Tab-separated table of C-alpha atoms in Angstrom:
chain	number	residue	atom	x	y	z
A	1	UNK	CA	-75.844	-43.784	-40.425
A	2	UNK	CA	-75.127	-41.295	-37.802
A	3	UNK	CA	-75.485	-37.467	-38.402
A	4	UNK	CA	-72.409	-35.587	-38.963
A	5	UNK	CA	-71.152	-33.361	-35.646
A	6	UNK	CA	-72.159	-30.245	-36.052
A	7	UNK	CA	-69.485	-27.152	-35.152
A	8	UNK	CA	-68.693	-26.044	-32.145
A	9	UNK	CA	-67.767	-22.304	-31.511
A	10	UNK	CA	-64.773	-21.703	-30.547
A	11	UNK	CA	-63.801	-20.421	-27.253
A	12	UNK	CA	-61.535	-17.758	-27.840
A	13	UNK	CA	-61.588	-15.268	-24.715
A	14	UNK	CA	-59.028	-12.067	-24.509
A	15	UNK	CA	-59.896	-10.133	-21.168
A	16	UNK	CA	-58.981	-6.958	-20.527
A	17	UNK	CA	-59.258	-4.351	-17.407
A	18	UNK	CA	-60.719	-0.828	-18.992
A	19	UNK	CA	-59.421	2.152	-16.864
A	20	UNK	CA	-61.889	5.275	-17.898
A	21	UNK	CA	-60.906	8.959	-16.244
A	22	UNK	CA	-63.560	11.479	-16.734
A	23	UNK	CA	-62.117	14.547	-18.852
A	24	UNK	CA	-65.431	16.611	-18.768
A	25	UNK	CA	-68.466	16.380	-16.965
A	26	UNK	CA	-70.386	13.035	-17.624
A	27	UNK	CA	-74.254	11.969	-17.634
A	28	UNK	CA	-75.682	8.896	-17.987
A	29	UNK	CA	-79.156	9.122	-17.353
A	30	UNK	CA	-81.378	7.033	-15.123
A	31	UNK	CA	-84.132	5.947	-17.326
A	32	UNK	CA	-86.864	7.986	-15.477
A	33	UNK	CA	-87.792	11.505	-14.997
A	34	UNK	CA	-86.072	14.461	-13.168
A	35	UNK	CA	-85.934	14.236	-9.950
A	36	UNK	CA	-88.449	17.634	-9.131
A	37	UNK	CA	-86.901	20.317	-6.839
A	38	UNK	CA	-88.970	20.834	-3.215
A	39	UNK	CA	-89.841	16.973	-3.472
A	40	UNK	CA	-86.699	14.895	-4.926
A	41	UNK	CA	-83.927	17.409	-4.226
A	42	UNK	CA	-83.461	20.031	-2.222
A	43	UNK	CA	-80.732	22.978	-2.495
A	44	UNK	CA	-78.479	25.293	-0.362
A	45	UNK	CA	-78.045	27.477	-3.118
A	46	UNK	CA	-75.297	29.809	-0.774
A	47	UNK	CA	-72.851	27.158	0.308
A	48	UNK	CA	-73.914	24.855	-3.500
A	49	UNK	CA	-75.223	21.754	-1.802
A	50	UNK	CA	-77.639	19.581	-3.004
A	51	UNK	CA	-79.660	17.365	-1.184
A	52	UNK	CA	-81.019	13.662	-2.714
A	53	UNK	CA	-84.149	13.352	-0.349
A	54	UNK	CA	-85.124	9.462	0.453
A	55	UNK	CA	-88.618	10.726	-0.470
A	56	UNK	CA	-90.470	7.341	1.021
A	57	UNK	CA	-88.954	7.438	4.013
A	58	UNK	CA	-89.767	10.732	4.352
A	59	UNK	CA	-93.939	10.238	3.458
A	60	UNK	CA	-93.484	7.095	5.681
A	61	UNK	CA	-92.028	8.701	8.612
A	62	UNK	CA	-93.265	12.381	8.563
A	63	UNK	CA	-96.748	11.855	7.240
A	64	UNK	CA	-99.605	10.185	8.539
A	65	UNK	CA	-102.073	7.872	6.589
A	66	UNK	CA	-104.914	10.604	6.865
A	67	UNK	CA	-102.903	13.618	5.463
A	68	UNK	CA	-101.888	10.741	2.857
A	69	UNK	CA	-104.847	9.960	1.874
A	70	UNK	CA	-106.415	13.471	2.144
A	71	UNK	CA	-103.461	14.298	-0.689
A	72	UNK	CA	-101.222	16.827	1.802
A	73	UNK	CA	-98.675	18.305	-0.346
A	74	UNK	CA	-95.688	16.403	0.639
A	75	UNK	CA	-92.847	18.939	-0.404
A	76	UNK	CA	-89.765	18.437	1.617
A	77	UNK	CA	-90.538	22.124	3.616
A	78	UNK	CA	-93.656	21.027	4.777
A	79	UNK	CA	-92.493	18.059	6.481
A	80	UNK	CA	-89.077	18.968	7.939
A	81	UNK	CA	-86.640	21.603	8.477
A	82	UNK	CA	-83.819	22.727	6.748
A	83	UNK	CA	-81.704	21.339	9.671
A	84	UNK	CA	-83.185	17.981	8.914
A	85	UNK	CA	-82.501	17.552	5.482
A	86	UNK	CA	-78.570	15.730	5.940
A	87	UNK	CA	-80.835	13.213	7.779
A	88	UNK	CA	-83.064	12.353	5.134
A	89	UNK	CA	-81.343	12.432	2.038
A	90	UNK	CA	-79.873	9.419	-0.296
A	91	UNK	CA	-76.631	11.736	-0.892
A	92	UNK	CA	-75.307	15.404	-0.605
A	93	UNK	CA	-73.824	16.692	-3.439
A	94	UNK	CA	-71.609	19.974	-4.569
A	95	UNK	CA	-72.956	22.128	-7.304
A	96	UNK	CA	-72.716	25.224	-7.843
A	97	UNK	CA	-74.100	28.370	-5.676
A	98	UNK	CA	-75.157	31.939	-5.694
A	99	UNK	CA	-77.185	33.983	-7.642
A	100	UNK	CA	-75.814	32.908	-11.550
A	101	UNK	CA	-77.660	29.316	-11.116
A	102	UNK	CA	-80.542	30.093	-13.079
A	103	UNK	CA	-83.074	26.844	-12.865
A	104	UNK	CA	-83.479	27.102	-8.768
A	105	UNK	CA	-84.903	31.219	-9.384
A	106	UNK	CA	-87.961	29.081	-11.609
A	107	UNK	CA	-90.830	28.056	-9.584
A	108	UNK	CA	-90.467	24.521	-10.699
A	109	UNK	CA	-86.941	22.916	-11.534
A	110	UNK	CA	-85.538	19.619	-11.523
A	111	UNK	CA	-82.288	18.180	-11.669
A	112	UNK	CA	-81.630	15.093	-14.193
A	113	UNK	CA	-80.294	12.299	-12.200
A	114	UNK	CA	-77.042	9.763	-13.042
A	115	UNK	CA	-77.083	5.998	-13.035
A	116	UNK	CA	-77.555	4.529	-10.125
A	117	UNK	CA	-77.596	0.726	-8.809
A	118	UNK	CA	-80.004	-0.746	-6.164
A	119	UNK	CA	-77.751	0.416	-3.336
A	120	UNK	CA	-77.856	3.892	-4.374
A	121	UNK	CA	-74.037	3.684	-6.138
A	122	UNK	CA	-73.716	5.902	-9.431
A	123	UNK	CA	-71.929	3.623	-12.147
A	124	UNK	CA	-71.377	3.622	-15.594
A	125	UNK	CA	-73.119	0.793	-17.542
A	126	UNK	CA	-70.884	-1.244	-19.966
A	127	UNK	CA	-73.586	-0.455	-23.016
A	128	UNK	CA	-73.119	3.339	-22.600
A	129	UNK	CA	-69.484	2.687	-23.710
A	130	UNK	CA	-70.220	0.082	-25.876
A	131	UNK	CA	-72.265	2.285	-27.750
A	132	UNK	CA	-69.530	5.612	-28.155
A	133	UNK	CA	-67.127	2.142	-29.578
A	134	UNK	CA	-69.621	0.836	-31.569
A	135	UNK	CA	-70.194	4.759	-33.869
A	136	UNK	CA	-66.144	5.268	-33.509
A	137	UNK	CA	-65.473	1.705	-35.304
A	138	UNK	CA	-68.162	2.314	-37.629
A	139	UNK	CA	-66.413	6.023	-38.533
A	140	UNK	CA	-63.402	4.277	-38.898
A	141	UNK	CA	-64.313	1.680	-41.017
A	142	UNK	CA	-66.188	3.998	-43.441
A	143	UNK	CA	-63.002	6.576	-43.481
A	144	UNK	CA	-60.737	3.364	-44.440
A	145	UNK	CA	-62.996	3.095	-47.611
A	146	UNK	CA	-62.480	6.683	-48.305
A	147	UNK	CA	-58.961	6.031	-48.023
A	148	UNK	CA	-58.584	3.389	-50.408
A	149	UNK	CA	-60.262	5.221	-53.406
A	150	UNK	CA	-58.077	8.314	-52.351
A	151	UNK	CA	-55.157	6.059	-52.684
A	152	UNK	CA	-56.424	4.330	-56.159
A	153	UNK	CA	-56.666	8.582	-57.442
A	154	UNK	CA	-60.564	8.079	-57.758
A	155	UNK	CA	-63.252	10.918	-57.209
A	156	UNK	CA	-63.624	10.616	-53.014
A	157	UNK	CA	-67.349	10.342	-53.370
A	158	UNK	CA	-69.638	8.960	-50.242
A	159	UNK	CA	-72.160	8.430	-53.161
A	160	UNK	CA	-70.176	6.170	-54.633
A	161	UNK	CA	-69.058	3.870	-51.531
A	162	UNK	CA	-71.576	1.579	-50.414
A	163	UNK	CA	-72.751	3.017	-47.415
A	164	UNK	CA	-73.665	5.933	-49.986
A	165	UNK	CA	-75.647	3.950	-51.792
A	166	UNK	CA	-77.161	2.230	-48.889
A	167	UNK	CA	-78.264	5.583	-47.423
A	168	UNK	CA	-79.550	6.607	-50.928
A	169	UNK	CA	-81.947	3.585	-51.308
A	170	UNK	CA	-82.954	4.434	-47.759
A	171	UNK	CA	-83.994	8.052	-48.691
A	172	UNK	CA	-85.483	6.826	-51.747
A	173	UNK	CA	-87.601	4.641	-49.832
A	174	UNK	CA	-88.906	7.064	-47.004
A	175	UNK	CA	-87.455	5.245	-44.279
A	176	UNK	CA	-88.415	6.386	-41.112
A	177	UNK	CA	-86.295	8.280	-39.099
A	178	UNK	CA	-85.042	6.050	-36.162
A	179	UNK	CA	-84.600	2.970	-38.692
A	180	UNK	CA	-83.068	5.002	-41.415
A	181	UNK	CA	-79.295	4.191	-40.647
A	182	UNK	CA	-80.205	0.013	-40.018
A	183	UNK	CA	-79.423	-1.014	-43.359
A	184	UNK	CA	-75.568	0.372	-43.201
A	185	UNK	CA	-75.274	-1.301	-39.569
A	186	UNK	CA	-76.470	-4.229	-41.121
A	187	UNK	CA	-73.853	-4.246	-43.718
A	188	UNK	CA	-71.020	-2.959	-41.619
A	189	UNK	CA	-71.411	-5.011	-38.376
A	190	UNK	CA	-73.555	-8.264	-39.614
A	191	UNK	CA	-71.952	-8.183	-43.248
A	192	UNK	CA	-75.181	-9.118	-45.191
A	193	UNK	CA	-78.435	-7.068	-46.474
A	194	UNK	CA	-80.574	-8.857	-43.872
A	195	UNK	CA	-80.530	-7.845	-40.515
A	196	UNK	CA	-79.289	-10.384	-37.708
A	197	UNK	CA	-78.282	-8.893	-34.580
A	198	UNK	CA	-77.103	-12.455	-33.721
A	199	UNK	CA	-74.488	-12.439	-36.101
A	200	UNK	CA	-73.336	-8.845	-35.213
A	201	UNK	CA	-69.886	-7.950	-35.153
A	202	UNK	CA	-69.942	-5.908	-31.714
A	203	UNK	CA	-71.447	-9.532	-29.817
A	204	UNK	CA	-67.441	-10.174	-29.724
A	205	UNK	CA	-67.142	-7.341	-27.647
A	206	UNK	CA	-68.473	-7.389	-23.909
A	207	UNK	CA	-68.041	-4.689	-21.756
A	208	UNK	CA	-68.847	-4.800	-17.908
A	209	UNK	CA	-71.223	-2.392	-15.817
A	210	UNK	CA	-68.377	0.054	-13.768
A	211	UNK	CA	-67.429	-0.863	-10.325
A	212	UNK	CA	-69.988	1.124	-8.748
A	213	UNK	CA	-68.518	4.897	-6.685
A	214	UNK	CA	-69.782	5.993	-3.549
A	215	UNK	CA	-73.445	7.619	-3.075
A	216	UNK	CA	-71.783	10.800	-3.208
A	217	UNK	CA	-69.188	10.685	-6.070
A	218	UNK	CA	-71.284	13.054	-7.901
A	219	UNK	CA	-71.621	16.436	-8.216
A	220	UNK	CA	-74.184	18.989	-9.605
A	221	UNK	CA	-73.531	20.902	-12.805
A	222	UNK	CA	-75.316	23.425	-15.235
A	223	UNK	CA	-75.347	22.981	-18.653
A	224	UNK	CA	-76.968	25.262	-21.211
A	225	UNK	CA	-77.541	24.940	-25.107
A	226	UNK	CA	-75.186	27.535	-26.707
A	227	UNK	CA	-74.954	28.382	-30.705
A	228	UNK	CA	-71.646	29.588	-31.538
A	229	UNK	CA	-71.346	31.986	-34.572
A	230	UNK	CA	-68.080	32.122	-35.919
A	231	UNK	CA	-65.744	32.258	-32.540
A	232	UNK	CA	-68.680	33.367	-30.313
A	233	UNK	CA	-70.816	31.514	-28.107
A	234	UNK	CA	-74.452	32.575	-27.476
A	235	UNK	CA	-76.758	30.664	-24.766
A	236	UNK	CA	-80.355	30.956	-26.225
A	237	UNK	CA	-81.812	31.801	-23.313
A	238	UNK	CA	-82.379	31.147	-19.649
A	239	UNK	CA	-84.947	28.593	-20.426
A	240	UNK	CA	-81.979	26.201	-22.160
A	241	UNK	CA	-80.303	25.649	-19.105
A	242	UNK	CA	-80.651	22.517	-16.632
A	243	UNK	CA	-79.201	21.296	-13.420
A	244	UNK	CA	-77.396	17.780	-14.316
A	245	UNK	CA	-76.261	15.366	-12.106
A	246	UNK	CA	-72.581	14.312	-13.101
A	247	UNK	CA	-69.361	12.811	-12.522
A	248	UNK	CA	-66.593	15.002	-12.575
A	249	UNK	CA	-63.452	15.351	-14.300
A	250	UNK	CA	-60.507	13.391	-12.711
A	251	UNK	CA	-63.111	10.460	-11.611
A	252	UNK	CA	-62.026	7.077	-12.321
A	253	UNK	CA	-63.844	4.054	-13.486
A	254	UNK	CA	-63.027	0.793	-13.610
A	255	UNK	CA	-64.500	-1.852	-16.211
A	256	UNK	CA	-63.697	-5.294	-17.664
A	257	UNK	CA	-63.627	-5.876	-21.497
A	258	UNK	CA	-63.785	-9.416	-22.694
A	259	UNK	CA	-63.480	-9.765	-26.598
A	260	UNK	CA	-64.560	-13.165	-27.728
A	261	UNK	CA	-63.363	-14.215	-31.150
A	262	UNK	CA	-65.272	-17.638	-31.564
A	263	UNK	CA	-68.767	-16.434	-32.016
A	264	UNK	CA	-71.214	-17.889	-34.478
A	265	UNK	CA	-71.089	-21.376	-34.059
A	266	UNK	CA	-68.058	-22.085	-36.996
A	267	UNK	CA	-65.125	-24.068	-35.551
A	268	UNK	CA	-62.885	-21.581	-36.616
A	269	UNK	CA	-64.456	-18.293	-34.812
A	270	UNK	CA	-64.368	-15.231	-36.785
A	271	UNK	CA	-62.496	-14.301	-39.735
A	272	UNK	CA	-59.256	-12.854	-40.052
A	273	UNK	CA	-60.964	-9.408	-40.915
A	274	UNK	CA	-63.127	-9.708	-38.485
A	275	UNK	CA	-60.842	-10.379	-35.413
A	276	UNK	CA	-58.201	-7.509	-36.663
A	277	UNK	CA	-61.688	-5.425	-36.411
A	278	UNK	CA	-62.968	-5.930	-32.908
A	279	UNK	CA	-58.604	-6.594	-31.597
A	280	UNK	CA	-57.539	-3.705	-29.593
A	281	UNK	CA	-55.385	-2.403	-31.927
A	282	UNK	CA	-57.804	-1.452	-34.308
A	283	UNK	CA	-60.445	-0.392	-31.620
A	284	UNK	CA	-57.900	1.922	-30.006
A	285	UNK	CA	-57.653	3.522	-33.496
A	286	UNK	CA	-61.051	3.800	-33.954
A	287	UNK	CA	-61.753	5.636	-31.178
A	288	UNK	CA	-59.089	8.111	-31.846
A	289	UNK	CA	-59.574	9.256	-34.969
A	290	UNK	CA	-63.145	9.244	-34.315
A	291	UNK	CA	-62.253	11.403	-30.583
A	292	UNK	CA	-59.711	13.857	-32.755
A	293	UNK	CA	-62.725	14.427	-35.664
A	294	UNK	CA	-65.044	15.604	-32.888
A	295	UNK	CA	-62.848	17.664	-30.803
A	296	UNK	CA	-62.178	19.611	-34.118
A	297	UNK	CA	-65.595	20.254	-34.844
A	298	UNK	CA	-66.447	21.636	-31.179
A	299	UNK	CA	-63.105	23.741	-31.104
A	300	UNK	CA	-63.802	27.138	-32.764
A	301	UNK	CA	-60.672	27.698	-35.264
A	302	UNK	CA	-59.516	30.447	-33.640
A	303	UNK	CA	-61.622	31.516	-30.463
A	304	UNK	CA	-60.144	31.500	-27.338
A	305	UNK	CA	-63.365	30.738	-25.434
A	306	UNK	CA	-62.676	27.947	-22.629
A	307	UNK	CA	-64.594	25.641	-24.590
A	308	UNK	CA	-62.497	26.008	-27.709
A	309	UNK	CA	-59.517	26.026	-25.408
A	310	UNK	CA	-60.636	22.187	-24.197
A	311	UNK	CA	-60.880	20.694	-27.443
A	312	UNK	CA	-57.548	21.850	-28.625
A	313	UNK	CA	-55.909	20.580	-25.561
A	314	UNK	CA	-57.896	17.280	-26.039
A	315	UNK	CA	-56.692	17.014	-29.747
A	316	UNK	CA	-53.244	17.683	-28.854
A	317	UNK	CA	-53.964	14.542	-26.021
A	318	UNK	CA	-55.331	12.195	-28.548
A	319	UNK	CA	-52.088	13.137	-30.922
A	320	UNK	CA	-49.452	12.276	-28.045
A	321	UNK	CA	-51.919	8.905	-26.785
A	322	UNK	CA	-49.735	5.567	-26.523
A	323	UNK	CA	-51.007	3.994	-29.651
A	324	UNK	CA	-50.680	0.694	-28.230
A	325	UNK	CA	-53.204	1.228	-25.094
A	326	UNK	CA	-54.641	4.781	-25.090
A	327	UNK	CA	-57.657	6.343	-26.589
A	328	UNK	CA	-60.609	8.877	-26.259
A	329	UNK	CA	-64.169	8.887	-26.116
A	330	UNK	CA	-67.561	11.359	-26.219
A	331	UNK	CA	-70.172	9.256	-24.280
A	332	UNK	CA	-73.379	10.144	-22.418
A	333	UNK	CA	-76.197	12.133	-22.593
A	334	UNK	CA	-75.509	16.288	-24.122
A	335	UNK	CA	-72.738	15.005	-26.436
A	336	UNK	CA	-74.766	15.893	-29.480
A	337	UNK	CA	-75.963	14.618	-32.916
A	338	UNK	CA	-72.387	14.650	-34.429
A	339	UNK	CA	-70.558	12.048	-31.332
A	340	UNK	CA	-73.591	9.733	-31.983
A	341	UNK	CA	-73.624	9.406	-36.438
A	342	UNK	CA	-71.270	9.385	-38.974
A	343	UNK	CA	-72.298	12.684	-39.958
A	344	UNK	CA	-68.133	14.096	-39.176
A	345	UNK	CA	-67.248	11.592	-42.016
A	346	UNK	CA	-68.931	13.730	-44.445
A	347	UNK	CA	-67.366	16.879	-43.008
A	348	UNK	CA	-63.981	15.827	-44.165
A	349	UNK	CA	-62.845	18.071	-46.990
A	350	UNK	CA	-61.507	15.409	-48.952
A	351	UNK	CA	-65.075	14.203	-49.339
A	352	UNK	CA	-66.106	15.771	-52.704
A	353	UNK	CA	-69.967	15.332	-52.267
A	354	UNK	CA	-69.956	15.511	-48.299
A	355	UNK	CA	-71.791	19.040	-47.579
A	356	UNK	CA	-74.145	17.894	-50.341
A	357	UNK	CA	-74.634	14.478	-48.835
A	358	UNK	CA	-75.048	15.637	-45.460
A	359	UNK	CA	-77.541	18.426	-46.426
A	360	UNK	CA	-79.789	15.930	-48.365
A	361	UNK	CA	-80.220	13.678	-45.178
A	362	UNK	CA	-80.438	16.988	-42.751
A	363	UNK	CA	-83.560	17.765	-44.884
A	364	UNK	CA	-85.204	14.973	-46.486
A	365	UNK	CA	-84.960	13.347	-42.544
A	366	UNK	CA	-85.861	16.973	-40.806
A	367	UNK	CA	-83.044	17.028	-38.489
A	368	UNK	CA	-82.863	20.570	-38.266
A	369	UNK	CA	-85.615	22.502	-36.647
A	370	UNK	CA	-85.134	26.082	-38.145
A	371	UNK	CA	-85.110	25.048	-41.439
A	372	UNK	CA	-81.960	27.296	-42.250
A	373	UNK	CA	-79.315	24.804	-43.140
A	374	UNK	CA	-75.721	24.822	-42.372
A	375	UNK	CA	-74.386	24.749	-40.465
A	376	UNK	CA	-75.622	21.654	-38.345
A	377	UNK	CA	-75.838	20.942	-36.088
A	378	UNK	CA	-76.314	25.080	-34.734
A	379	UNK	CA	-76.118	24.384	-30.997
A	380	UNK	CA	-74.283	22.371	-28.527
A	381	UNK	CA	-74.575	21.918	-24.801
A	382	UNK	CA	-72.021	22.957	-22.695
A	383	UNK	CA	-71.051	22.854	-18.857
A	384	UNK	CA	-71.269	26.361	-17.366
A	385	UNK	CA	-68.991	27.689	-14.160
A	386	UNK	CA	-69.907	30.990	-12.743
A	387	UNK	CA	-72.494	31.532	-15.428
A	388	UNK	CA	-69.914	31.306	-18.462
A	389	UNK	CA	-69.661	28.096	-20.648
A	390	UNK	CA	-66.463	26.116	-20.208
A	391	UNK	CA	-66.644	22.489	-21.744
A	392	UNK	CA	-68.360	20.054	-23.235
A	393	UNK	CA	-70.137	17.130	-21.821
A	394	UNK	CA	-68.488	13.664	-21.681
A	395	UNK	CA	-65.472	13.317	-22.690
A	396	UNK	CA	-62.965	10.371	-21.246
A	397	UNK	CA	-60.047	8.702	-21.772
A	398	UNK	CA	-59.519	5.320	-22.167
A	399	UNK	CA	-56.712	2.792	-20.900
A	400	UNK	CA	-56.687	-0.888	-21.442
A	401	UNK	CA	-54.536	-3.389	-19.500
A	402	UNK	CA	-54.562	-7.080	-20.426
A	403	UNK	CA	-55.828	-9.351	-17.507
């Protein structure tokens, strides 16, 4: 007797062209360390340049094998002159100049360096977004649970959903720190207690590497770590400030999305649930009312700091987005602790227990450094022009067009 056919997935492809403009300076890091000023990068601090030296070349063509081998300090001034330096390096890029960029007057600073291909292209890599879609639809889905007991007139208690319970076990355990939040990933995005990141929810959504920008489609920014008390922001010192390598607002990005409903090897492809959960519908509002929660919490209630002046601009943005293709999104590297966690769910006032909640995990997982409590997180890293803070890092907006 032959064996029964087994099923076949489905193949279910929707394909969509992403269209990402850059509303605030955004880094995406390169995996390795800084590049190290004098050796990696060189600057005209007057007219803001920045020079990406091709530092093999350079050794290979300005050095010789004895002075190699001897261990000659191979800084960039040793081995050629300033009028020399447009010859030698990868890309020149704008920054800023003059006497308020405070990491060139150290005697050793370093600029962190964007993603970059093998040609030398910066891009943005498909799992950077991915990722800011992947904490927005699990915000969303969690604040749809709130919803419903809000709606049935029970106590809005995070306790008392599952993910509250989830998290409780977990602290009851003493899960460690970077596995703590696994268990209500698991049950969000694989539906069951045991974890399968085959059967995850987010494998129906693929997103593509950018279309890669010319060498020099970056520029140089300073960002420093700022704590804001009440409608005030205070750097913490000269020491919290870096040179970042960026793109800049009003760049443009191209990606392609593909969302695959018939994963998992069932004939009929995902569920019902499932496909309304990963359409674009529901990811568009995902990523919205995760984008307007966020801008909220960086916008100062009534300061009228440049920084406070961005978010409420970006809220009133994300209110007037066409539902139907436009969203928001805080990606990269500086965005902070809140664009990457649930944690704005439990900020909601409607959330009885959510300051409790929320202080319980800040402590019992030691996410806050001072010890001194709320509120947290204290700091945030902002993008500075002409030494003053102006905006935070990362923020886009999103268009999709079907294919």
């Amino acid at each position: 007797m032959s064996e029964p056919a087994r099923a076949r997935p489905l193949l279910e492809l929707r394909s969509y062209r992403l269209e990402l403009e850059v509303l605030s300076p955004l880094h995406v890091g390169a995996g390795g360390p800084p590049l190290v000023g004098g050796y990696d990068v060189v600057a005209d601090a007057k007219l803001g340049r920045y020079y990406l030296i091709d530092t093999e070349r350079l050794i290979s063509e300005r050095m010789t094998a004895e002075q190699i081998a001897a261990g000659v300090d191979p800084k960039v001034e040793n081995l050629i002159t300033r009028g020399e330096w447009d010859a030698y390096a990868r890309a020149v890029l704008a920054g800023p100049g003059g006497p308020t960029i405070a990491p060139l007057v150290r005697q050793h600073w370093t600029l962190l360096p964007f993603q970059r291909d093998a040609h030398g292209r910066p891009y943005l890599p498909g799992s950077s977004l991915k990722g800011a879609l992947r904490t927005a639809l699990a915000y969303a889905l969690l604040r749809d649970q709130l919803r419903m007991m809000e709606k049935a007139g029970q106590p809005v208690r995070f306790a008392d959903t599952e993910a509250g319970r989830l998290l409780r076990e977990q602290l009851q355990s003493g899960a460690r720190r970077e596995w703590f939040a696994r268990p209500l990933e698991t049950r969000l995005f694989q539906g069951s207690s045991a974890f399968d990141p085959n059967h995850d929810l987010l494998r129906a959504v693929r997103i593509s590497d950018s279309e890669p920008l010319r060498a020099d489609a970056t520029v140089v920014e300073q960002v420093g770590i700022y704590r804001r008390n009440a409608d005030k922001l205070t750097l913490l010192s000269d020491k919290h400030r870096w040179l970042v390598e960026t793109l800049p607002e009003g760049t443009r990005l191209a990606l392609r999305l593909d969302i695959d409903t018939g994963l998992f090897g069932v004939q009929k492809g995902l569920s019902a649930e499932q496909r309304d959960q990963v359409g674009t519908p529901f990811l568009l509002h995902a990523c919205r009312e995760f984008a307007f929660r966020l801008a909220s919490s960086q916008a100062a209630t009534s300061g009228s700091d440049p920084t406070s002046k961005f978010c409420r601009e970006l809220m009133q943005r994300i209110r007037q987005a066409d539902r139907g293709s436009e969203a928001y999104v805080q990606l990269g590297w500086g965005t902070g602790w809140r664009a990457k966690t649930i944690g704005p769910l439990l900020d909601l006032s409607v959330v009885e227990d959510g300051q409790q909640t929320l202080d319980e995990l800040v402590r019992r997982l030691r996410l806050d450094r001072t010890g001194r409590g709320r509120p947290f997180p204290r700091t945030l890293r902002l993008v500075e022009r002409n030494g003053r803070p102006t905006m935070p890092l990362g923020w886009a907006r999103l268009r999709i067009v079907p294919l």
